[in-house]
Every structure is written in C-alpha cells, then in structure tokens.
Amino acid sequence: QSKFTENMMKTSDFYYDLPEELIAQTPIEPRNASRLMVLNKETGEVEHKIFKDLTDYLNPGDCLILNDTRVIPARIFGVKKETGAVVEFLLLKQKETLVWECLCKPGKKAKVGTEFVFGEGKLECKVIDVLDDGNRIIKFDCDANIYAVLDEIGQMPLPPYIKEKLADKERYQTVYSEHLGSAAAPTAGLHFTKEMLKEIEAKGVNIGYVTLHVGLGTFRPVKVDDVTKHTMHHIDEFLDNGYTKEEMKMINETKKNGKRVISVGTTSCRTLESVATKNGCICADEDDTSIFIYPGYEFKCIDALVTNFHLPESTLIMLISAFAGYDHVMNAYKIAVDEKYRFFSFGDAMFIC
C-alpha cells in the first residue's frame, strides 16, 4: 500500500462522505433480502448481488465461521433511591454473577455507594467502584436469574446512529445466537436465515462457530491521528469458550486441504487471527482479544470475509482495508454510496473474496 509507506497512516485516510439517509434504521425482511456487494480483493472488481446469492460464491470444502454470541438487553434505566433521579445503565461485562462493569449516564449521579432500583423493584443495585475510564462496577441484587430480569425490563443496546425503536428484539440477534454476553450484535451474521444455512451445508460447506462477545468498542471512535497509536480495549471484546476442538480441527483441515476459511464478521475474523499460527492453523486459546488489524497486517488464517459497511474512520474499516487493500476498499465504499447501499448495523453486506 504505497499510500502508507512514506507517510504516517492517518485516521483521516479512512474517512468517506456518507449521506445520513443511507444509515439503515430498520432491518430488511426477510433477512437475506439485503443487498450484497462482492469485492474481489485481488482486482478490486465489484459485483452487485442479493445476500441470498452468497451461497453461489461458496465451494464444497470451504469452512464458514460464525460468531454465536447473543446480545443481552443490556440497556436499563435505574431510579436513584435517595432522589428519584433517572440514570441509564449499559451492562458491558460480567465480572461475577451479579457484578458487572457498566457505563452510566449521567455518571455524576452514580457515585460509589449510590443505590438504584429498576423495573418497579424487580432489580436493585449499588455502585461499588468507579474505574479510571469512568465506567462503574455495579453489584446487582435480584430474586430471579438476572438474565431473565434483563429480558423483561431491558432494551437492546442499539448503536447511537439508530434512532428508530426496534419492534422485535430478535431482529438484533443472529438466528444462530446462543451464548449470552454481547453489548452489540455481530451484525454481518444478521443476514443469514436458518434455511440459507441449511442450503450452504447441503452444498458441502462446513459451518463452525466461535464465541466472541462484542463490546461497545465496536463503536468507539479512533481518537488519535496516527492509526498505529490506537489501542484496542480488552473490555471491547472477549472470548467465552472461544471455540471447541471440533472447530479447531475443522479450520486446520480446511487449510491443509487448500480450501478457504471464510469469516462471517470482523469479530470472527479477529478471533481467528488472534490465535492463528504463521501457517494459518489455529491453536487452543481462551482469553480477551485486543488484536488491532490495520493495513500492513498479514492475515494468517482467513481467506474471505462477509461483513457490513462500517463507520468512517473506524477500526473496522481499517481491518477490511488491511484485508482487501486500502484503494480497493475506499473505491468500493464510494460505489456503495453512489449506488445507495444501506450502511451500518441494519444495512447491506459485502463479501470480500
């Protein structure tokens, strides 16, 4: 990437102009009716398809890796016991069964020792610590399973650019979501239907699952001008079980047979790349991942990627620029804007192969 050899790689290099009306506010029905841009990472050539056409681009022996994390309805509103002030809590990461790291707004009303009540008494909490970044450590108290209570009183933590209320909570979950723990959906997977996954398997494509819980770091802006100085936060994404030995064997066999490992979403991609060896095989691991991928990174494991269209200047557009080439990606995004593709979480998809 000649653009980056002489100069510092700037965050502003990843800016593109996006008209607000192209930010998708609601999901499309059925899920796989969204548009699909197919980008050839070698030539930069672009094709315009529908998501259900993805099956045509998959070959027997390929391996499709999906992130089966499930989003928690993690946005809850608490009433301060002393004053009746309302504070919004966003549950980010579970520390113990009833102890969570949370984002509180307004934070100044959530000092250490303050107590709150939610859902007319179904849930209570106490602030037990304030971290350096302003996040709170909260100890909850409830009679039932906390996840059941959240399901009843919580809202889906939709990204800030989605202003419409979500009619059906399940539309911000993938059809294969299983392990609760995310504060944001792995949105590339939202396009798949159960029927489509069956068709893909019937074609001889192997399907494997990893579990990487997505934090709000997905939407965290890059605040430094020099991209290489940005650090990914461990809270942003963390593995839960990671993946099983079966998945590891499946991926390693795929590489050995010269077939493609296809990642659905940047979370699956980062999971695999953070545990891949130089020859592309993966080794057992289970931990947080803070891998930050930007142009110049050499991919070890994944050969193709299904992804949505990402925010300007985000770490995710940097990742796909590393994968498909900076010039190819910025040109594809320009075409997507001209062709009025729908952007971000509920938007259209791209298949980079």
Tab-separated table of C-alpha atoms in Angstrom:
chain	number	residue	atom	x	y	z
A	1	GLN	CA	0.000	0.000	0.000
A	2	SER	CA	2.153	2.831	-1.337
A	3	LYS	CA	-0.044	5.446	0.377
A	4	PHE	CA	1.245	4.318	3.758
A	5	THR	CA	4.910	3.624	3.099
A	6	GLU	CA	6.227	7.198	3.038
A	7	ASN	CA	3.651	8.809	5.320
A	8	MET	CA	2.175	8.137	8.704
A	9	MET	CA	-1.106	6.272	8.369
A	10	LYS	CA	-3.708	8.821	9.386
A	11	THR	CA	-7.154	8.143	10.812
A	12	SER	CA	-8.493	10.709	8.339
A	13	ASP	CA	-7.319	8.472	5.447
A	14	PHE	CA	-10.258	6.224	6.350
A	15	TYR	CA	-12.889	8.951	6.126
A	16	TYR	CA	-15.606	8.815	3.470
A	17	ASP	CA	-18.629	11.020	2.988
A	18	LEU	CA	-21.890	9.272	3.910
A	19	PRO	CA	-25.309	10.903	3.463
A	20	GLU	CA	-27.358	10.360	6.627
A	21	GLU	CA	-30.285	8.830	4.726
A	22	LEU	CA	-28.084	5.817	3.828
A	23	ILE	CA	-27.754	4.789	7.508
A	24	ALA	CA	-30.238	1.905	7.819
A	25	GLN	CA	-32.692	2.476	10.672
A	26	THR	CA	-34.630	-0.788	10.461
A	27	PRO	CA	-33.767	-4.335	9.353
A	28	ILE	CA	-34.943	-5.650	5.971
A	29	GLU	CA	-37.343	-8.602	5.687
A	30	PRO	CA	-36.563	-11.371	5.007
A	31	ARG	CA	-33.059	-11.215	6.464
A	32	ASN	CA	-31.303	-12.456	3.319
A	33	ALA	CA	-33.036	-9.952	1.013
A	34	SER	CA	-30.468	-7.263	1.771
A	35	ARG	CA	-28.034	-6.323	-0.976
A	36	LEU	CA	-24.587	-7.884	-1.253
A	37	MET	CA	-21.579	-6.230	-2.794
A	38	VAL	CA	-18.983	-8.806	-3.879
A	39	LEU	CA	-15.454	-7.348	-3.842
A	40	ASN	CA	-12.538	-9.191	-5.437
A	41	LYS	CA	-9.615	-8.453	-3.128
A	42	GLU	CA	-7.038	-9.093	-5.851
A	43	THR	CA	-8.501	-6.928	-8.636
A	44	GLY	CA	-10.823	-4.558	-6.749
A	45	GLU	CA	-13.639	-5.549	-9.109
A	46	VAL	CA	-17.148	-5.134	-7.685
A	47	GLU	CA	-20.378	-7.097	-8.379
A	48	HIS	CA	-23.884	-6.231	-7.118
A	49	LYS	CA	-25.926	-9.137	-5.780
A	50	ILE	CA	-28.566	-10.037	-3.155
A	51	PHE	CA	-27.397	-11.644	0.100
A	52	LYS	CA	-29.027	-14.983	-0.676
A	53	ASP	CA	-26.670	-15.195	-3.718
A	54	LEU	CA	-23.746	-15.648	-1.295
A	55	THR	CA	-24.281	-19.432	-1.496
A	56	ASP	CA	-23.169	-19.312	-5.167
A	57	TYR	CA	-19.747	-17.984	-4.095
A	58	LEU	CA	-19.091	-20.763	-1.564
A	59	ASN	CA	-17.382	-24.005	-2.604
A	60	PRO	CA	-17.535	-27.555	-1.204
A	61	GLY	CA	-14.807	-27.970	1.416
A	62	ASP	CA	-14.829	-24.275	2.360
A	63	CYS	CA	-15.391	-23.505	6.019
A	64	LEU	CA	-17.756	-20.748	7.194
A	65	ILE	CA	-17.076	-19.428	10.700
A	66	LEU	CA	-19.922	-17.669	12.553
A	67	ASN	CA	-19.924	-15.867	15.910
A	68	ASP	CA	-22.731	-17.349	18.026
A	69	THR	CA	-22.711	-14.701	20.763
A	70	ARG	CA	-26.111	-13.433	21.885
A	71	VAL	CA	-26.862	-9.794	22.727
A	72	ILE	CA	-28.119	-9.013	26.224
A	73	PRO	CA	-30.962	-6.463	26.510
A	74	ALA	CA	-28.293	-4.528	28.400
A	75	ARG	CA	-29.767	-1.010	28.478
A	76	ILE	CA	-31.727	-0.459	31.697
A	77	PHE	CA	-32.958	2.667	33.481
A	78	GLY	CA	-32.496	2.968	37.241
A	79	VAL	CA	-34.160	5.313	39.707
A	80	LYS	CA	-31.851	6.680	42.394
A	81	LYS	CA	-33.243	5.666	45.796
A	82	GLU	CA	-32.429	8.987	47.514
A	83	THR	CA	-33.611	11.481	44.912
A	84	GLY	CA	-35.656	9.681	42.252
A	85	ALA	CA	-33.161	10.794	39.530
A	86	VAL	CA	-33.111	8.506	36.483
A	87	VAL	CA	-29.787	7.075	35.312
A	88	GLU	CA	-29.202	4.917	32.240
A	89	PHE	CA	-27.054	1.812	32.782
A	90	LEU	CA	-25.410	-0.140	29.987
A	91	LEU	CA	-24.070	-3.521	31.089
A	92	LEU	CA	-20.694	-4.078	29.424
A	93	LYS	CA	-19.010	-7.053	31.023
A	94	GLN	CA	-19.912	-9.573	33.686
A	95	LYS	CA	-17.290	-9.836	36.441
A	96	GLU	CA	-19.227	-12.211	38.735
A	97	THR	CA	-22.825	-13.457	38.598
A	98	LEU	CA	-24.236	-10.176	39.930
A	99	VAL	CA	-21.225	-7.882	39.497
A	100	TRP	CA	-20.931	-6.025	36.187
A	101	GLU	CA	-18.868	-3.303	34.599
A	102	CYS	CA	-21.335	-0.676	33.369
A	103	LEU	CA	-21.476	2.604	31.537
A	104	CYS	CA	-23.700	5.068	33.456
A	105	LYS	CA	-25.276	8.256	32.096
A	106	PRO	CA	-25.151	10.783	33.685
A	107	GLY	CA	-22.140	9.379	35.554
A	108	LYS	CA	-22.102	12.130	38.173
A	109	LYS	CA	-25.355	10.735	39.620
A	110	ALA	CA	-23.745	7.295	40.089
A	111	LYS	CA	-21.129	7.832	42.786
A	112	VAL	CA	-19.710	4.974	44.873
A	113	GLY	CA	-22.286	3.813	47.423
A	114	THR	CA	-25.313	5.111	45.473
A	115	GLU	CA	-28.247	2.699	45.248
A	116	PHE	CA	-30.733	2.336	42.384
A	117	VAL	CA	-33.932	0.436	41.734
A	118	PHE	CA	-35.137	-0.874	38.335
A	119	GLY	CA	-38.399	-2.187	36.897
A	120	GLU	CA	-40.503	-1.329	39.968
A	121	GLY	CA	-38.260	-3.291	42.274
A	122	LYS	CA	-37.504	-6.344	40.118
A	123	LEU	CA	-33.815	-5.394	40.288
A	124	GLU	CA	-31.713	-3.233	42.603
A	125	CYS	CA	-28.044	-2.245	42.563
A	126	LYS	CA	-25.260	-0.432	44.342
A	127	VAL	CA	-22.264	1.341	42.761
A	128	ILE	CA	-19.164	-0.247	44.297
A	129	ASP	CA	-16.323	1.313	42.273
A	130	VAL	CA	-15.526	3.932	39.626
A	131	LEU	CA	-12.809	2.945	37.132
A	132	ASP	CA	-10.222	5.260	35.555
A	133	ASP	CA	-12.197	5.434	32.288
A	134	GLY	CA	-15.365	6.456	34.147
A	135	ASN	CA	-17.080	3.064	33.893
A	136	ARG	CA	-18.732	1.812	37.094
A	137	ILE	CA	-18.536	-1.540	38.849
A	138	ILE	CA	-22.090	-2.351	39.890
A	139	LYS	CA	-23.371	-5.028	42.277
A	140	PHE	CA	-26.928	-6.084	41.423
A	141	ASP	CA	-29.485	-7.721	43.653
A	142	CYS	CA	-32.497	-9.663	42.376
A	143	ASP	CA	-34.615	-12.659	43.364
A	144	ALA	CA	-34.658	-14.245	39.891
A	145	ASN	CA	-31.964	-15.050	37.307
A	146	ILE	CA	-30.505	-11.674	36.266
A	147	TYR	CA	-30.729	-12.568	32.554
A	148	ALA	CA	-34.452	-13.317	32.918
A	149	VAL	CA	-34.949	-9.932	34.610
A	150	LEU	CA	-32.964	-8.135	31.904
A	151	ASP	CA	-35.059	-9.864	29.272
A	152	GLU	CA	-38.143	-8.435	30.946
A	153	ILE	CA	-37.017	-4.860	31.699
A	154	GLY	CA	-34.020	-4.261	29.423
A	155	GLN	CA	-33.796	-2.709	25.973
A	156	MET	CA	-31.460	-3.774	23.164
A	157	PRO	CA	-28.340	-1.587	23.236
A	158	LEU	CA	-28.705	-0.363	19.654
A	159	PRO	CA	-25.851	1.764	18.298
A	160	PRO	CA	-26.204	5.548	18.695
A	161	TYR	CA	-26.824	6.095	14.956
A	162	ILE	CA	-30.052	4.038	15.048
A	163	LYS	CA	-32.846	6.368	16.121
A	164	GLU	CA	-35.855	4.102	15.394
A	165	LYS	CA	-37.197	1.829	18.130
A	166	LEU	CA	-36.760	-1.855	17.346
A	167	ALA	CA	-40.137	-3.613	17.006
A	168	ASP	CA	-38.780	-7.146	17.512
A	169	LYS	CA	-35.801	-7.739	19.846
A	170	GLU	CA	-34.871	-10.883	17.884
A	171	ARG	CA	-34.003	-8.814	14.809
A	172	TYR	CA	-30.872	-7.610	16.613
A	173	GLN	CA	-29.851	-11.267	17.181
A	174	THR	CA	-28.481	-13.708	14.624
A	175	VAL	CA	-30.658	-16.798	14.023
A	176	TYR	CA	-27.829	-18.931	15.474
A	177	SER	CA	-27.091	-16.791	18.569
A	178	GLU	CA	-26.581	-18.952	21.629
A	179	HIS	CA	-24.204	-17.639	24.323
A	180	LEU	CA	-25.421	-14.503	26.147
A	181	GLY	CA	-22.832	-11.801	26.690
A	182	SER	CA	-22.677	-9.122	23.973
A	183	ALA	CA	-23.462	-5.420	24.211
A	184	ALA	CA	-23.665	-5.256	20.389
A	185	ALA	CA	-24.638	-7.749	17.690
A	186	PRO	CA	-22.096	-9.317	15.315
A	187	THR	CA	-24.058	-7.657	12.516
A	188	ALA	CA	-22.607	-9.473	9.470
A	189	GLY	CA	-24.479	-12.552	10.693
A	190	LEU	CA	-27.877	-10.814	10.815
A	191	HIS	CA	-28.379	-11.562	7.088
A	192	PHE	CA	-28.465	-15.346	7.430
A	193	THR	CA	-31.707	-17.314	7.708
A	194	LYS	CA	-31.870	-20.871	9.062
A	195	GLU	CA	-32.924	-22.104	5.587
A	196	MET	CA	-29.943	-20.407	3.958
A	197	LEU	CA	-27.525	-22.031	6.419
A	198	LYS	CA	-29.051	-25.433	5.564
A	199	GLU	CA	-28.534	-24.732	1.835
A	200	ILE	CA	-24.909	-23.777	2.482
A	201	GLU	CA	-24.311	-27.021	4.412
A	202	ALA	CA	-26.056	-29.042	1.690
A	203	LYS	CA	-23.514	-27.605	-0.751
A	204	GLY	CA	-20.696	-29.274	1.208
A	205	VAL	CA	-19.539	-26.174	3.080
A	206	ASN	CA	-18.537	-26.807	6.712
A	207	ILE	CA	-20.011	-24.432	9.282
A	208	GLY	CA	-18.224	-23.740	12.565
A	209	TYR	CA	-18.894	-21.399	15.484
A	210	VAL	CA	-16.739	-19.209	17.702
A	211	THR	CA	-17.997	-17.166	20.642
A	212	LEU	CA	-16.641	-13.647	20.906
A	213	HIS	CA	-18.730	-11.235	22.938
A	214	VAL	CA	-18.840	-7.818	21.320
A	215	GLY	CA	-18.404	-4.746	23.481
A	216	LEU	CA	-19.163	-1.136	22.750
A	217	GLY	CA	-15.602	-0.715	21.498
A	218	THR	CA	-17.160	-1.599	18.162
A	219	PHE	CA	-18.493	1.971	18.094
A	220	ARG	CA	-15.565	3.585	19.914
A	221	PRO	CA	-14.026	6.253	17.682
A	222	VAL	CA	-10.307	6.280	16.963
A	223	LYS	CA	-9.177	9.412	18.803
A	224	VAL	CA	-5.556	9.540	17.651
A	225	ASP	CA	-4.460	10.852	14.274
A	226	ASP	CA	-1.698	8.266	13.911
A	227	VAL	CA	-3.567	4.959	13.468
A	228	THR	CA	-0.668	2.918	14.844
A	229	LYS	CA	-1.021	4.667	18.237
A	230	HIS	CA	-4.630	3.471	18.765
A	231	THR	CA	-5.066	0.756	21.375
A	232	MET	CA	-7.947	-1.711	21.416
A	233	HIS	CA	-9.530	-2.108	24.850
A	234	HIS	CA	-9.766	-5.591	26.349
A	235	ILE	CA	-13.290	-4.793	27.519
A	236	ASP	CA	-14.311	-4.330	23.890
A	237	GLU	CA	-14.385	-7.991	23.014
A	238	PHE	CA	-13.759	-11.131	24.996
A	239	LEU	CA	-13.869	-14.794	24.200
A	240	ASP	CA	-16.259	-17.083	26.013
A	241	ASN	CA	-15.298	-20.719	25.404
A	242	GLY	CA	-13.577	-19.289	22.283
A	243	TYR	CA	-14.239	-22.291	20.097
A	244	THR	CA	-14.204	-26.042	20.530
A	245	LYS	CA	-11.630	-28.618	19.457
A	246	GLU	CA	-14.030	-29.599	16.626
A	247	GLU	CA	-13.844	-26.077	15.187
A	248	MET	CA	-10.080	-26.043	15.546
A	249	LYS	CA	-9.833	-29.357	13.694
A	250	MET	CA	-12.277	-28.158	11.000
A	251	ILE	CA	-10.304	-24.957	10.358
A	252	ASN	CA	-6.946	-26.735	10.328
A	253	GLU	CA	-8.260	-29.429	7.928
A	254	THR	CA	-9.645	-26.707	5.633
A	255	LYS	CA	-6.236	-25.002	5.488
A	256	LYS	CA	-4.475	-28.332	4.911
A	257	ASN	CA	-6.825	-29.173	2.015
A	258	GLY	CA	-6.196	-25.822	0.343
A	259	LYS	CA	-9.808	-24.690	0.830
A	260	ARG	CA	-10.962	-21.327	2.170
A	261	VAL	CA	-11.690	-20.263	5.735
A	262	ILE	CA	-14.485	-17.681	5.422
A	263	SER	CA	-15.131	-15.446	8.376
A	264	VAL	CA	-18.607	-14.022	8.938
A	265	GLY	CA	-17.925	-10.655	10.519
A	266	THR	CA	-14.933	-8.805	11.840
A	267	THR	CA	-15.391	-10.381	15.303
A	268	SER	CA	-14.935	-13.923	13.945
A	269	CYS	CA	-12.010	-12.626	11.890
A	270	ARG	CA	-10.270	-11.097	14.914
A	271	THR	CA	-10.897	-14.218	16.980
A	272	LEU	CA	-9.227	-16.470	14.394
A	273	GLU	CA	-6.367	-14.109	13.605
A	274	SER	CA	-5.561	-13.640	17.298
A	275	VAL	CA	-4.990	-17.398	17.732
A	276	ALA	CA	-3.555	-18.298	14.307
A	277	THR	CA	-0.003	-19.525	13.781
A	278	LYS	CA	2.120	-18.435	10.794
A	279	ASN	CA	0.854	-21.283	8.598
A	280	GLY	CA	-2.759	-20.281	9.222
A	281	CYS	CA	-3.601	-23.095	11.605
A	282	ILE	CA	-5.082	-22.203	14.968
A	283	CYS	CA	-4.090	-23.323	18.429
A	284	ALA	CA	-6.223	-23.593	21.564
A	285	ASP	CA	-6.760	-20.315	23.368
A	286	GLU	CA	-9.355	-18.622	25.501
A	287	ASP	CA	-8.927	-15.031	26.543
A	288	ASP	CA	-9.784	-11.460	25.756
A	289	THR	CA	-8.556	-10.281	22.391
A	290	SER	CA	-7.154	-6.819	21.808
A	291	ILE	CA	-5.737	-7.506	18.347
A	292	PHE	CA	-5.911	-4.362	16.192
A	293	ILE	CA	-5.730	-5.031	12.451
A	294	TYR	CA	-4.880	-2.242	10.014
A	295	PRO	CA	-3.096	-2.016	6.610
A	296	GLY	CA	0.268	-3.718	6.714
A	297	TYR	CA	-1.094	-6.632	8.782
A	298	GLU	CA	-0.517	-10.032	7.162
A	299	PHE	CA	-3.516	-12.331	7.505
A	300	LYS	CA	-2.652	-15.825	8.659
A	301	CYS	CA	-5.955	-17.689	8.771
A	302	ILE	CA	-8.912	-16.158	6.934
A	303	ASP	CA	-9.273	-16.246	3.138
A	304	ALA	CA	-12.614	-14.468	2.635
A	305	LEU	CA	-14.849	-12.239	4.723
A	306	VAL	CA	-18.565	-11.442	4.982
A	307	THR	CA	-19.030	-8.014	6.550
A	308	ASN	CA	-21.322	-4.992	6.691
A	309	PHE	CA	-20.432	-1.425	5.685
A	310	HIS	CA	-18.587	0.272	8.545
A	311	LEU	CA	-18.334	3.755	10.027
A	312	PRO	CA	-15.842	6.214	8.551
A	313	GLU	CA	-12.513	6.299	10.452
A	314	SER	CA	-13.446	3.186	12.495
A	315	THR	CA	-11.143	0.300	13.391
A	316	LEU	CA	-13.424	-1.957	11.306
A	317	ILE	CA	-12.920	-0.082	8.025
A	318	MET	CA	-9.189	-0.253	8.824
A	319	LEU	CA	-9.448	-4.031	9.237
A	320	ILE	CA	-11.162	-4.574	5.885
A	321	SER	CA	-8.679	-2.194	4.232
A	322	ALA	CA	-5.921	-4.447	5.541
A	323	PHE	CA	-7.736	-7.453	4.097
A	324	ALA	CA	-8.822	-6.193	0.665
A	325	GLY	CA	-6.357	-3.361	0.100
A	326	TYR	CA	-6.895	0.282	1.024
A	327	ASP	CA	-7.558	1.564	-2.523
A	328	HIS	CA	-9.981	-1.283	-3.333
A	329	VAL	CA	-11.971	-0.695	-0.149
A	330	MET	CA	-12.218	3.086	-0.430
A	331	ASN	CA	-13.293	2.731	-4.070
A	332	ALA	CA	-15.897	0.065	-3.139
A	333	TYR	CA	-17.306	2.371	-0.443
A	334	LYS	CA	-17.571	5.213	-2.934
A	335	ILE	CA	-19.509	2.892	-5.280
A	336	ALA	CA	-21.729	1.778	-2.354
A	337	VAL	CA	-22.634	5.410	-1.597
A	338	ASP	CA	-23.295	6.161	-5.294
A	339	GLU	CA	-25.454	3.027	-5.601
A	340	LYS	CA	-27.337	3.899	-2.389
A	341	TYR	CA	-26.441	0.772	-0.419
A	342	ARG	CA	-27.730	0.774	3.177
A	343	PHE	CA	-24.984	1.247	5.788
A	344	PHE	CA	-24.030	0.004	9.275
A	345	SER	CA	-25.746	-2.500	11.614
A	346	PHE	CA	-29.070	-2.988	9.793
A	347	GLY	CA	-27.559	-2.234	6.398
A	348	ASP	CA	-26.354	-4.270	3.417
A	349	ALA	CA	-23.415	-6.655	3.272
A	350	MET	CA	-20.138	-7.100	1.453
A	351	PHE	CA	-18.380	-10.354	0.562
A	352	ILE	CA	-14.636	-9.905	0.132
A	353	CYS	CA	-13.073	-12.881	-1.647
